[in-house]
Structures are given as C-alpha cells and as structure tokens.
Coordinates of C-alpha atoms (C1' of nucleotides) in Angstrom, one line a residue:
Chain I
X1 CA 0.0 0.0 0.0
X2 CA 1.3 3.5 -0.9
X3 CA 1.5 6.2 1.7
X4 CA 1.9 9.8 0.8
X5 CA 5.2 10.8 2.4
X6 CA 5.5 14.5 1.9
X7 CA 3.8 15.6 5.1
X8 CA 4.6 12.6 7.3
X9 CA 7.4 12.6 9.8
X10 CA 9.5 9.6 10.6
X11 CA 7.3 8.4 13.4
X12 CA 4.2 8.4 11.3
X13 CA 6.0 6.7 8.4
X14 CA 7.1 3.9 10.8
X15 CA 3.5 3.3 11.9
X16 CA 2.2 3.1 8.4
X17 CA 4.9 0.5 7.6
X18 CA 3.8 -1.5 10.6
X19 CA 0.2 -1.2 9.3
X20 CA 1.3 -2.6 6.0
X21 CA 3.2 -5.4 7.7
X22 CA 0.1 -6.4 9.7
X23 CA -1.9 -6.7 6.5
X24 CA 0.8 -8.7 4.8
X25 CA 0.6 -11.1 7.8
X26 CA -3.1 -11.3 7.3
X27 CA -3.8 -9.4 10.5
X28 CA -6.7 -6.9 10.1
X29 CA -5.5 -3.7 11.9
X30 CA -9.1 -2.3 12.2
X31 CA -11.3 -4.9 13.9
X32 CA -15.0 -5.0 14.7
X33 CA -17.1 -5.8 17.7
X34 CA -15.1 -7.0 20.6
X35 CA -16.7 -9.0 23.5
X36 CA -15.3 -7.7 26.8
X37 CA -16.2 -9.0 30.2
X38 CA -14.8 -6.4 32.5
X39 CA -13.5 -2.8 32.8
X40 CA -10.1 -1.9 34.3
X41 CA -11.5 -0.4 37.5
X42 CA -13.8 -3.4 38.1
X43 CA -10.7 -5.7 38.2
X44 CA -8.9 -3.5 40.6
X45 CA -12.0 -2.9 42.8
X46 CA -13.1 -6.6 42.8
X47 CA -9.6 -8.2 42.8
X48 CA -10.4 -10.6 45.7
X49 CA -13.2 -12.3 43.8
X50 CA -11.6 -12.0 40.4
X51 CA -8.1 -13.3 41.1
X52 CA -7.2 -16.2 38.9
X53 CA -10.2 -15.7 36.7
X54 CA -10.2 -15.3 32.9
X55 CA -11.2 -11.8 31.8
X56 CA -11.5 -9.9 28.5
X57 CA -10.8 -6.2 28.2
X58 CA -10.4 -3.6 25.4
X59 CA -8.8 -0.3 25.4
X60 CA -5.8 1.8 24.4
X61 CA -2.2 0.8 24.9
X62 CA -0.7 3.6 27.0
X63 CA 2.8 2.3 28.0
X64 CA 5.1 -0.6 27.2
X65 CA 8.0 -2.0 29.0
X66 CA 9.7 -4.9 27.2
X67 CA 11.9 -7.5 28.9
X68 CA 13.0 -9.7 26.1
X69 CA 10.6 -12.7 25.9
X70 CA 8.2 -11.0 28.3
X71 CA 6.8 -7.5 28.8
X72 CA 4.5 -5.2 30.5
X73 CA 2.0 -2.7 29.2
X74 CA -0.8 -0.5 30.4
X75 CA -4.3 -0.6 29.0
X76 CA -6.5 2.4 29.3
X77 CA -10.3 2.0 29.0
X78 CA -13.1 4.4 29.9
X79 CA -12.9 3.5 33.6
X80 CA -9.1 3.8 34.0
X81 CA -5.9 1.9 33.6
X82 CA -4.7 -1.6 34.2
X83 CA -1.3 -3.3 33.7
X84 CA -0.9 -6.2 31.3
X85 CA 1.7 -8.9 31.7
X86 CA 2.7 -10.6 28.4
X87 CA 4.8 -13.7 28.0
X88 CA 6.0 -15.3 24.8
X89 CA 5.7 -18.8 26.2
X90 CA 2.0 -18.1 26.9
X91 CA 1.0 -16.1 23.9
X92 CA 3.0 -18.0 21.3
X93 CA 5.6 -16.4 19.0
X94 CA 3.1 -15.0 16.5
X95 CA 0.9 -13.1 19.0
X96 CA 3.8 -12.1 21.1
X97 CA 5.4 -10.6 18.0
X98 CA 2.1 -8.7 17.5
X99 CA 2.5 -7.3 21.0
X100 CA 6.1 -6.3 20.6
X101 CA 5.3 -4.5 17.4
X102 CA 2.2 -2.7 18.8
X103 CA 2.6 1.0 19.4
X104 CA 1.5 3.2 22.3
X105 CA -1.8 4.5 21.3
X106 CA -3.0 1.3 19.5
X107 CA -6.5 0.1 20.5
X108 CA -6.4 -3.6 21.4
X109 CA -8.4 -6.4 22.9
X110 CA -6.9 -8.7 25.5
X111 CA -7.8 -11.9 27.3
X112 CA -6.0 -13.2 30.3
X113 CA -6.0 -14.2 34.0
X114 CA -6.2 -11.7 36.8
X115 CA -3.2 -11.8 39.2
X116 CA -1.0 -9.6 41.3
X117 CA 2.7 -9.1 40.4
X118 CA 5.6 -9.5 42.8
X119 CA 5.6 -5.7 43.3
X120 CA 1.9 -5.9 44.2
X121 CA 0.3 -4.5 41.1
X122 CA -3.0 -6.0 40.0
X123 CA -2.4 -7.1 36.4
X124 CA -3.7 -9.3 33.6
X125 CA -1.6 -12.2 32.5
X126 CA -2.3 -12.2 28.8
X127 CA -3.3 -15.3 26.9
X128 CA -4.7 -13.5 23.8
X129 CA -4.0 -10.2 22.2
X130 CA -5.6 -8.7 19.1
X131 CA -5.4 -5.4 17.3
X132 CA -8.6 -3.5 17.1
X133 CA -7.4 -0.1 15.7
X134 CA -3.9 0.7 14.7
X135 CA -2.9 4.2 15.8
X136 CA -0.9 6.1 13.1
X137 CA 0.1 9.2 15.2
X138 CA 2.3 9.3 18.2
X139 CA 0.7 10.4 21.4
X140 CA 2.2 13.2 23.6
X141 CA 4.9 12.3 26.1
X142 CA 3.9 10.1 28.9
X143 CA 5.4 12.2 31.7
X144 CA 4.5 15.8 30.8
X145 CA 1.4 15.0 28.7
X146 CA -0.2 17.6 26.4
X147 CA 0.2 21.0 28.0
X148 CA -0.1 23.4 25.0
X149 CA -3.5 25.0 25.7
X150 CA -4.2 25.7 22.1
X151 CA -3.6 22.1 21.1
X152 CA -5.7 20.8 24.0
X153 CA -8.7 22.8 22.8
X154 CA -8.2 22.1 19.1
X155 CA -7.5 18.4 19.5
X156 CA -9.6 17.7 22.5
X157 CA -9.6 14.0 21.5
X158 CA -5.9 13.9 22.4
X159 CA -6.4 16.0 25.5
X160 CA -9.0 13.4 26.7
X161 CA -6.6 10.5 26.0
X162 CA -3.7 11.8 27.9
X163 CA -5.1 14.2 30.6
X164 CA -7.5 12.1 32.8
X165 CA -8.7 15.2 34.7
X166 CA -10.3 16.6 31.6
X167 CA -12.8 13.8 31.5
X168 CA -13.7 14.4 35.1
X169 CA -14.8 17.9 34.3
X170 CA -17.2 16.7 31.6
X171 CA -18.5 13.9 33.8
X172 CA -19.2 16.6 36.4
X173 CA -20.9 18.7 33.8
X174 CA -23.2 15.8 32.9
X175 CA -23.9 15.2 36.6
X176 CA -24.8 18.8 37.3
X177 CA -27.2 18.9 34.4
X178 CA -28.7 15.6 35.4
X179 CA -29.3 16.9 39.0
X180 CA -31.0 20.0 37.6
X181 CA -33.3 17.9 35.3
X182 CA -34.2 15.6 38.1
X183 CA -35.1 18.4 40.5
X184 CA -37.2 20.2 37.9
X185 CA -38.9 16.9 36.7
X186 CA -39.7 16.1 40.3
X187 CA -41.3 19.5 40.7
X188 CA -43.6 18.8 37.8
X189 CA -41.8 20.9 35.2
X190 CA -42.0 19.8 31.6
X191 CA -38.9 19.9 29.5
X192 CA -39.5 21.4 26.1
X193 CA -37.6 22.4 23.0
X194 CA -38.3 25.6 21.2
X195 CA -36.8 26.9 18.0
X196 CA -33.1 27.7 17.6
X197 CA -33.7 29.6 14.4
X198 CA -35.8 32.7 15.0
X199 CA -37.4 35.2 12.5
X200 CA -37.0 37.8 15.3
X201 CA -34.1 37.6 17.8
X202 CA -35.8 38.2 21.1
X203 CA -35.6 37.6 24.8
X204 CA -32.3 39.2 25.5
X205 CA -30.1 42.2 24.8
X206 CA -27.5 40.8 22.5
X207 CA -26.2 40.9 18.9
X208 CA -27.4 37.8 17.0
X209 CA -25.9 35.6 14.4
X210 CA -27.7 35.8 11.1
X211 CA -28.3 32.9 8.8
X212 CA -30.2 32.4 5.6
X213 CA -32.9 29.9 4.6
X214 CA -32.6 29.2 0.8
X215 CA -36.1 28.0 -0.1
X216 CA -37.9 30.5 2.1
X217 CA -35.5 33.2 0.8
X218 CA -35.3 34.8 4.2
X219 CA -32.8 35.7 7.0
X220 CA -33.1 33.9 10.3
X221 CA -31.4 34.6 13.6
X222 CA -29.8 31.9 15.7
X223 CA -31.6 32.4 19.0
X224 CA -30.1 34.7 21.7
X225 CA -32.7 33.3 24.2
X226 CA -35.7 31.0 24.3
X227 CA -37.6 33.3 26.6
X228 CA -40.4 34.6 24.3
X229 CA -41.2 31.1 23.1
X230 CA -41.3 29.6 26.5
X231 CA -43.7 32.3 27.7
X232 CA -45.9 31.6 24.7
X233 CA -46.2 28.2 26.2
X234 CA -47.5 29.7 29.5
X235 CA -50.2 31.4 27.4
X236 CA -51.0 28.0 26.0
X237 CA -51.5 26.6 29.4
X238 CA -48.3 24.8 30.1
X239 CA -47.8 26.0 33.6
X240 CA -44.3 24.7 34.4
X241 CA -41.8 24.5 31.6
X242 CA -38.0 24.5 31.2
X243 CA -35.5 24.2 28.5
X244 CA -31.7 23.4 28.7
X245 CA -30.2 24.3 25.4
X246 CA -27.8 26.5 23.4
X247 CA -28.0 30.2 23.0
X248 CA -25.9 32.0 20.4
X249 CA -24.6 35.6 20.8
X250 CA -22.4 37.3 18.2
X251 CA -20.2 39.1 20.7
X252 CA -16.7 38.9 22.2
X253 CA -15.0 35.7 23.2
X254 CA -13.3 35.5 26.6
X255 CA -12.6 33.2 29.5
X256 CA -16.3 33.8 30.5
X257 CA -17.9 34.0 27.0
X258 CA -18.2 31.5 24.2
X259 CA -20.3 32.4 21.1
X260 CA -22.6 29.4 21.9
X261 CA -23.4 28.6 25.5
X262 CA -25.9 26.6 27.4
X263 CA -28.7 28.2 29.4
X264 CA -31.4 26.8 31.6
X265 CA -34.6 28.8 31.4
X266 CA -37.6 27.9 33.4
X267 CA -41.1 29.4 33.8
X268 CA -43.7 28.8 36.5
X269 CA -47.2 30.1 36.2
X270 CA -48.8 31.8 39.3
X271 CA -45.3 32.2 40.9
X272 CA -43.1 35.2 41.2
X273 CA -39.5 36.2 41.4
X274 CA -39.3 35.2 45.1
X275 CA -40.2 31.7 44.1
X276 CA -37.4 31.9 41.5
X277 CA -34.9 32.7 44.2
X278 CA -35.9 29.6 46.1
X279 CA -35.6 27.4 43.0
X280 CA -32.2 29.0 42.2
X281 CA -31.0 28.3 45.7
X282 CA -32.2 24.7 45.4
X283 CA -30.8 24.0 42.0
X284 CA -27.3 25.5 42.6
X285 CA -26.9 24.1 46.1
X286 CA -28.1 20.7 45.2
X287 CA -26.0 20.6 42.1
X288 CA -23.0 21.3 44.3
X289 CA -24.1 18.7 47.0
X290 CA -24.8 15.9 44.5
X291 CA -21.5 16.5 42.8
X292 CA -19.2 17.3 45.7
X293 CA -21.1 16.1 48.8
X294 CA -20.9 19.6 50.3
X295 CA -22.3 23.0 49.6
X296 CA -19.0 24.7 50.5
X297 CA -16.9 24.9 47.4
X298 CA -13.6 26.4 46.6
X299 CA -13.3 28.4 43.4
X300 CA -9.9 29.8 42.5
X301 CA -8.7 29.7 46.1
X302 CA -11.9 31.5 47.3
X303 CA -14.1 29.6 49.7
X304 CA -17.8 30.0 48.7
X305 CA -20.7 28.8 50.8
X306 CA -23.6 27.8 48.7
X307 CA -25.8 26.6 51.6
X308 CA -29.2 28.5 51.4
X309 CA -30.6 30.9 52.2
X310 CA -28.5 33.5 50.3
X311 CA -28.3 37.2 50.9
X312 CA -31.0 39.2 49.2
X313 CA -30.1 42.8 48.6
X314 CA -32.1 45.4 46.6
X315 CA -29.9 47.1 44.1
X316 CA -30.1 50.6 45.6
X317 CA -29.1 49.3 49.0
X318 CA -26.2 47.4 47.5
X319 CA -25.0 50.7 45.9
X320 CA -25.4 52.5 49.1
X321 CA -23.4 49.8 50.9
X322 CA -20.6 49.4 48.5
X323 CA -20.4 52.7 46.6
X324 CA -21.7 55.1 49.3
X325 CA -24.2 56.6 46.9
X326 CA -27.9 56.9 48.0
X327 CA -30.0 57.0 44.9
X328 CA -33.2 57.3 46.9
X329 CA -32.0 61.0 47.3
X330 CA -31.3 61.4 43.6
X331 CA -34.5 61.7 41.6
X332 CA -33.6 63.0 38.1
X333 CA -31.3 62.0 35.3
X334 CA -29.0 65.0 35.6
X335 CA -28.3 64.4 39.3
X336 CA -27.7 60.7 38.7
X337 CA -25.1 61.4 36.0
X338 CA -23.4 63.9 38.3
X339 CA -23.2 61.4 41.2
X340 CA -21.8 58.7 38.9
X341 CA -19.2 61.2 37.5
X342 CA -18.2 62.1 41.0
X343 CA -17.7 58.4 41.7
X344 CA -15.2 58.4 38.9
X345 CA -17.3 56.8 36.2
X346 CA -17.5 57.8 32.5
X347 CA -21.0 58.8 32.0
X348 CA -23.1 58.9 28.7
X349 CA -24.6 62.4 28.7
X350 CA -27.9 60.9 27.5
X351 CA -28.1 58.1 30.1
X352 CA -31.2 58.0 32.3
X353 CA -31.3 57.6 36.0
X354 CA -32.0 53.9 35.7
X355 CA -29.1 53.3 33.3
X356 CA -26.8 55.2 35.6
X357 CA -27.9 53.1 38.6
X358 CA -27.1 50.0 36.6
X359 CA -23.7 51.4 35.5
X360 CA -22.8 52.3 39.1
X361 CA -23.8 48.9 40.3
X362 CA -21.8 47.0 37.7
X363 CA -18.7 49.1 38.2
X364 CA -18.6 49.6 41.9
X365 CA -20.7 46.8 43.5
X366 CA -20.4 43.7 41.3
X367 CA -16.7 43.1 42.1
X368 CA -17.6 42.7 45.8
X369 CA -20.2 40.0 45.4
X370 CA -18.1 36.9 46.1
X371 CA -20.6 34.9 48.2
X372 CA -23.9 34.1 46.6
X373 CA -26.1 37.3 46.6
X374 CA -29.4 38.0 45.0
X375 CA -29.5 41.6 43.8
X376 CA -33.1 42.6 43.4
X377 CA -35.3 45.4 42.1
X378 CA -33.6 46.4 38.8
X379 CA -34.5 49.6 37.0
X380 CA -37.2 49.2 34.4
X381 CA -35.1 50.7 31.6
X382 CA -32.8 47.7 31.5
X383 CA -35.5 45.1 32.2
X384 CA -37.9 45.3 29.2
X385 CA -39.5 41.9 29.9
X386 CA -39.9 42.2 33.7
X387 CA -43.0 43.2 35.7
X388 CA -43.0 46.6 37.3
X389 CA -42.8 46.9 41.0
X390 CA -46.2 47.9 42.5
X391 CA -44.4 50.0 45.1
X392 CA -42.4 52.0 42.6
X393 CA -43.0 51.7 38.9
X394 CA -39.4 52.8 38.1
X395 CA -38.2 49.4 39.3
X396 CA -39.0 45.8 38.4
X397 CA -39.5 42.5 40.3
X398 CA -36.2 41.2 39.0
X399 CA -33.1 39.7 40.5
X400 CA -29.7 38.6 39.3
X401 CA -27.6 36.1 41.3
X402 CA -23.9 36.9 41.7
X403 CA -21.3 34.4 42.8
X404 CA -17.6 35.2 42.6
X405 CA -18.6 38.6 41.1
X406 CA -20.1 36.8 38.2
X407 CA -23.7 36.9 37.0
X408 CA -24.9 33.3 37.4
X409 CA -28.7 33.8 37.1
X410 CA -31.2 36.3 35.9
X411 CA -34.9 36.1 36.9
X412 CA -38.1 38.1 37.2
X413 CA -41.8 38.2 37.7
X414 CA -42.8 38.1 34.1
X415 CA -44.4 41.1 32.5
X416 CA -47.9 39.9 31.4
X417 CA -49.5 43.3 30.6
X418 CA -49.5 43.3 26.8
X419 CA -50.0 47.1 26.6
X420 CA -47.0 47.8 28.9
X421 CA -45.0 45.2 27.0
X422 CA -45.8 46.9 23.7
X423 CA -44.6 50.2 25.1
X424 CA -41.4 48.6 26.3
X425 CA -40.8 47.1 22.9
X426 CA -41.4 50.5 21.3
X427 CA -38.8 52.1 23.5
X428 CA -36.3 49.3 22.6
X429 CA -37.1 49.8 18.9
X430 CA -36.3 53.5 19.3
X431 CA -33.0 52.6 20.9
X432 CA -32.3 50.2 18.0
X433 CA -33.1 53.0 15.5
X434 CA -30.6 55.3 17.2
X435 CA -27.8 52.7 16.9
X436 CA -28.1 50.3 19.8
X437 CA -27.9 47.0 18.0
X438 CA -28.4 45.1 21.2
X439 CA -31.8 46.6 21.9
X440 CA -34.8 44.3 21.5
X441 CA -36.8 44.0 18.3
X442 CA -40.6 44.4 18.2
X443 CA -42.3 41.0 18.3
X444 CA -45.9 41.5 17.3
X445 CA -46.8 37.8 17.7
X446 CA -45.5 37.8 21.3
X447 CA -47.7 40.8 22.0
X448 CA -50.7 39.0 20.5
X449 CA -50.0 36.0 22.7
X450 CA -49.9 38.2 25.8
X451 CA -53.2 39.8 24.6
X452 CA -54.8 36.3 25.0
X453 CA -53.7 36.4 28.6
X454 CA -50.5 35.0 30.2
X455 CA -50.8 33.9 33.8
X456 CA -48.6 35.8 36.2
X457 CA -45.4 33.8 36.3
X458 CA -41.9 33.7 37.6
X459 CA -39.1 33.0 35.1
X460 CA -35.4 32.1 35.6
X461 CA -32.3 31.7 33.5
X462 CA -29.1 30.1 34.8
X463 CA -25.9 30.0 32.8
X464 CA -25.0 26.3 32.9
X465 CA -21.4 26.8 31.7
X466 CA -20.6 29.3 34.4
X467 CA -22.2 27.0 37.0
X468 CA -20.1 24.1 35.8
X469 CA -17.0 26.4 36.0
X470 CA -17.8 27.3 39.6
X471 CA -18.4 23.7 40.7
X472 CA -15.4 22.3 38.9
X473 CA -13.0 25.1 39.8
X474 CA -12.4 25.8 36.1
X475 CA -10.8 29.2 35.4
X476 CA -12.0 29.4 31.8
X477 CA -15.3 28.6 30.1
X478 CA -13.3 26.7 27.5
X479 CA -12.4 24.2 30.2
X480 CA -16.1 23.2 30.5
X481 CA -16.8 23.1 26.8
X482 CA -15.6 20.0 25.0
X483 CA -15.0 21.9 21.8
X484 CA -14.6 25.6 22.6
X485 CA -14.8 28.0 19.6
X486 CA -11.4 28.5 18.0
X487 CA -10.4 30.4 14.9
X488 CA -9.5 28.0 12.1
X489 CA -5.8 27.6 11.6
X490 CA -4.5 28.4 8.0
Chain C
rG1 C1' -11.7 45.8 19.0
rA2 C1' -6.9 47.5 22.3
rG3 C1' -2.4 46.3 25.3
rC4 C1' 1.2 42.7 27.1
rC5 C1' 3.3 37.9 26.4
rA6 C1' 4.1 33.3 23.7
rU7 C1' 5.2 30.3 19.1
rU8 C1' 12.2 25.8 18.3
rA9 C1' 11.8 17.8 16.8
rG10 C1' 5.5 13.9 17.5
rC11 C1' 5.3 15.8 23.0
rU12 C1' 7.7 18.8 27.2
rC13 C1' 11.3 22.3 27.0
rA14 C1' 16.8 24.6 26.7
rG15 C1' 19.3 27.7 23.2
rU16 C1' 24.4 32.9 26.5
rC17 C1' 27.1 38.4 23.1
rG18 C1' 24.2 37.6 16.1
rG19 C1' 28.7 32.8 14.3
rU20 C1' 27.5 24.8 11.9
rA21 C1' 20.2 23.3 15.9
rG22 C1' 20.1 20.9 21.6
rA23 C1' 18.1 17.7 25.9
rG24 C1' 14.4 14.3 28.0
rC25 C1' 10.4 11.4 26.5
rA26 C1' 8.6 9.0 22.2
rC27 C1' 10.8 6.4 17.9
rC28 C1' 14.6 2.8 15.3
rU29 C1' 18.5 -1.5 16.1
rG30 C1' 20.3 -5.0 19.7
rA31 C1' 20.3 -7.3 24.9
rC32 C1' 17.0 -8.6 28.9
rU33 C1' 10.8 -13.7 31.5
rU34 C1' 7.6 -9.7 37.5
rU35 C1' 8.6 -4.2 35.3
rU36 C1' 6.1 0.3 36.3
rA37 C1' 9.2 7.5 34.3
rA38 C1' 12.0 -0.5 33.6
rU39 C1' 17.3 -0.8 32.6
rC40 C1' 21.8 -1.2 29.4
rA41 C1' 24.5 -0.3 24.4
rG42 C1' 24.0 2.2 19.7
rG43 C1' 21.1 5.7 16.2
rG44 C1' 19.1 11.2 15.2
rU45 C1' 14.4 13.4 13.9
rG46 C1' 13.8 20.2 12.4
rU47 C1' 10.1 25.2 6.8
rC48 C1' 13.3 27.5 14.7
rG49 C1' 4.7 30.1 13.3
rC50 C1' 4.7 33.0 8.3
rU51 C1' 6.5 37.2 5.1
rG52 C1' 9.9 40.9 4.6
rG53 C1' 14.1 44.0 6.5
rU54 C1' 19.1 45.0 8.9
rU55 C1' 23.8 42.2 8.6
rC56 C1' 29.5 39.0 5.7
rG57 C1' 26.2 35.9 8.7
rA58 C1' 19.5 35.9 12.0
rG59 C1' 16.2 30.7 16.2
rU60 C1' 18.5 35.3 18.3
rC61 C1' 17.8 42.3 16.2
rC62 C1' 13.7 45.3 13.5
rA63 C1' 8.7 45.6 10.9
rG64 C1' 4.2 43.4 9.4
rC65 C1' 1.0 39.2 9.5
rA66 C1' -1.2 34.6 11.7
rU67 C1' -2.6 31.6 15.9
rG68 C1' -3.0 31.2 21.1
rG69 C1' -2.8 32.9 26.4
rC70 C1' -3.8 36.8 29.9
rU71 C1' -5.9 41.7 30.9
rC72 C1' -9.3 45.4 29.2
rA73 C1' -13.8 46.6 26.2
rC74 C1' -18.7 44.2 24.9
rC75 C1' -21.6 40.6 27.2
rA76 C1' -24.2 35.9 30.2

RNA sequence: GAGCCAUUAGCUCAGUCGGUAGAGCACCUGACUUUUAAUCAGGGUGUCGCUGGUUCGAGUCCAGCAUGGCUCACCA
C-alpha cells in the first residue's frame, strides 16, 4: 500500500509501515465488535473475587515495558488503567510478536488471568492479544502529557486520552445537568424544545448571528434566548416548563464568553421572582451537593458557601453599601449622572437615572459580590420583559444572582401586561433605531400571545457553563466546553 | 476591537554576546521472562509560526501578519 510521504514525519511513516506489515501477515488492523467481560476499574476494585479468573478487556495501549521474551504494558479504558503482563511462552511467538510491534496508542483487545505481580500491582496475565485499531500518530509524552492549551482545545480527543482530569470535568458537567433535570422533573416541570432559528431575535439584549434559509428566501437569527417562546407556552396553558439548550450571541470571546453557550430557562405560572430565588438556591446548592457532597466549594482559592438561604439585597441598598451613593435621594437623570461622574465613572450624557444606577452597580458593586447574593429590584429601563414593582414603577420584580462577582442567574416576575410590554418594545425599537444593535426587536406575535392572557409567572435563567465552572473550579469557560470555539488555523 | 506575552523535533522544554540546531520522553536497532518515568548499548528526527528587512552571517535584532494565552472593552 502506498503512503503519501510528503507531510509525514518519521514516526508516522514507521507506523504506516507497521500497518502494511500487519496486512501482509493477514492481520486486520481495524477490527470489529469485541466482546469484553470487564472494565479496568472493576478488576482493581473486585480483585479478591476475580483473582485467577479469565477476563477480557479492550482499550488503548498507553505504556510498554519490554523485557525480552516477556513484557508489561498499560491498557486504558473508559474506567481507568490496568497493567498487562505478556509472556511469549503463553501467547506463542506470533501473537507475542504482535504485542512487541504494537505501538503506544493502539487500541487492542486482550484476554487473560487476573493476578498480582511481585511488586503488588494488579495485572492481567495475557493469553490472547488482538489489534482493534492501529494508531498512526504518536501520542504526547507520557510524563508531561499535552500542555499546550491551544492544542488541548483544538485536539480535544488527544487531550482526553492523555489528561485524565479533563474527562472528570465533563462527567461533572453531565452530573450537574442531570441533577437540575431531576429536580425540575420532580417539581412537575415539563422539559420542552423551542426553535433555535428565529425570524425575530428576542428575549435578551445581544447581537445575534444571522443565517439564511434558501427556499424560504429569508434571513433567520440563531436564538439569543428562548424566553419569548417559553412564555408563549405559558399562554398556551403549560404552567411549568423548562429548556436546557444552546444560545448564540455574536459578541466577544473571553474566559467567560463562548459564542454558543448553554442556558437553563424555566417558567412557572402563578409564581413570582421570590419563588425563583428559592428554586435557584435549590438548583445550585443541590448541584453542588450531589457533585461534591458539600455546599461549601472552593473556586480559584476563594471559599464559597452555597448553603441557602443567600443574601437578598435590593440594588439601591447594594449601591449605598458598597459605593456610598444613595439613589433614593437622587431623583432626576442629571443628578444621577453627576453622582456617577463624582464616583469616577465615565457617563453617557444621555443616560437615564435607571441606566446610571445599573452602571454604578456594575462598576462599583459587582466586584464585591463573592458569596452568593441576589441583587433585586432592577431599574425598568434595563428590564424590558420584567414586571414593574407595585411599590415604585421605576423598578421591576427582577433579580440577578452573583457568585464570585459573576452573574450566574437572571430572573423576574414576568411582565404579562400586553400594553405595557408593547410600550417597552417600542422604547427598545427606538434605541435600535438610534444605533443600539443590542436593543430588543418588536415581536408582534408575542404581544398577540400576551393579549390572549398570560398567567402571572416567575421566570429564571441560569448559565450552565458558568455554574459548571464554579463547581469544577475551572478558570475558563473553555475548560467546561468539549469543543470551545477556535479560529481555524490556516 | 486594544495592550502585554508566547510560538524551536511527534510531546515537554533549553538555546548565553548575532557565528554549523540541543536535551528528556517518544521512535529505530540490539540485549534482557515480575517491570512500572524499567534498565543497558548504539542511532538522530527540524520550513526555529509566516513574510519581509538589517547584517559578511538571524532561532537570536527590526517591521508586518497569523494563531494562542492573559488583561481590558462588549456581554451571560
């Protein structure tokens, strides 16, 4: 068989030669179904009862130590790693030869007896050895592994082979999401799926990705949030719904932002934002407890106590506490701008009091919110889908949860007044017209749905990736995404 | 989008003052029947990210570009 040599280094050429030799010897290097009886961890955990028994395993060869007419190797399967002991006088010359020619990285099937070596290591004394997939590329070094961060993300398959801790993060991710699903299912929530391609990008303030449908001859937006669809389901009589799925936002990439990320959104009819705080506390603290067996977690050297209840702090009180500005004494836009400027912030001369309050909060308060804190009562200007406070119509029944100074959840009592909602959309459309491409678009059908009557409801969104970061002590969102977005190379 | 830093063998990394490109692992040949970063003897892998410039001479100095990391901006 011919192999293109131009872009192959010596190591890859050697492996292709071995591949040819296998075929010449009538050994198929890419096998089929393999019947295994045990996993590596099972043999180690149940050694007492398995000692002396015949077992069959499959996995990747990760190390080889030859000793002439015998040798050792390590086999890695999904559960872990186990040592193989191989002897020519047991395997026969042919199969022993197959073993000595096998490379680190090859996927093999083995049969043999469970035993313990003189040095005490539980091992398999091999009586049969077959090739299941010849590996044509050398793996990274056994001692240092794959460290190059770029390569780890671009070639996650290699990262997963050689860095066992990586897999643990994704097992944790799965467990966290499973805990959330179980909790919500047990509370009677229905998991639903709503469109990922939207004719109108709604439900959040964000720049969308635009795509094109050929036969409909129209632009579509990848969704920035499922919110408006889920609330249409409340109108339709689904009283408790949730969706865990991807959102897409055409914005910057950072250690906390990936263009596609996973959100939990849930809506509960006849509830309000106080109920959402309780659910948030349950979901996050239980996710931690089920994963780690404790609600006290350590994130980047910071001890964080997730045991409920968490502090609830109205935004104005938070600003008074951390920024020493009392916005209850500041009633107009001009005074608000002055106060912010005095505090050293750059101020948009057109910013309203509500925008300024949010600005001051983000700049001067957020960095202090390390322990879980619900910040409540957001200004209506920045909350176009939230119900107005009955006590003061300039604010809304909304909260955001902060942990480690990061926004982890956003929730509110849902605005179900179609006339107010239409006004809010109109204000957003004006902002759009004056250049704010993150302002919401008008969604007439959503207004129509509200006009039929939407029950009062609480709604909640939790950023799953950020929750997984917190609970796995991962510094970057890329560490909790199997395939984080990367620019193509060349 | 901006600033700083990085890019050398398959992997992990050295490379001094600008003067013939280095190590360990992996790999190849040989020895070795309980090793485990196996050991011992021998072998040497390369578009020094890319493109230009300065220079007798550039991995090294300069400029631009690419990719990545961190910080900031935007955001969740």
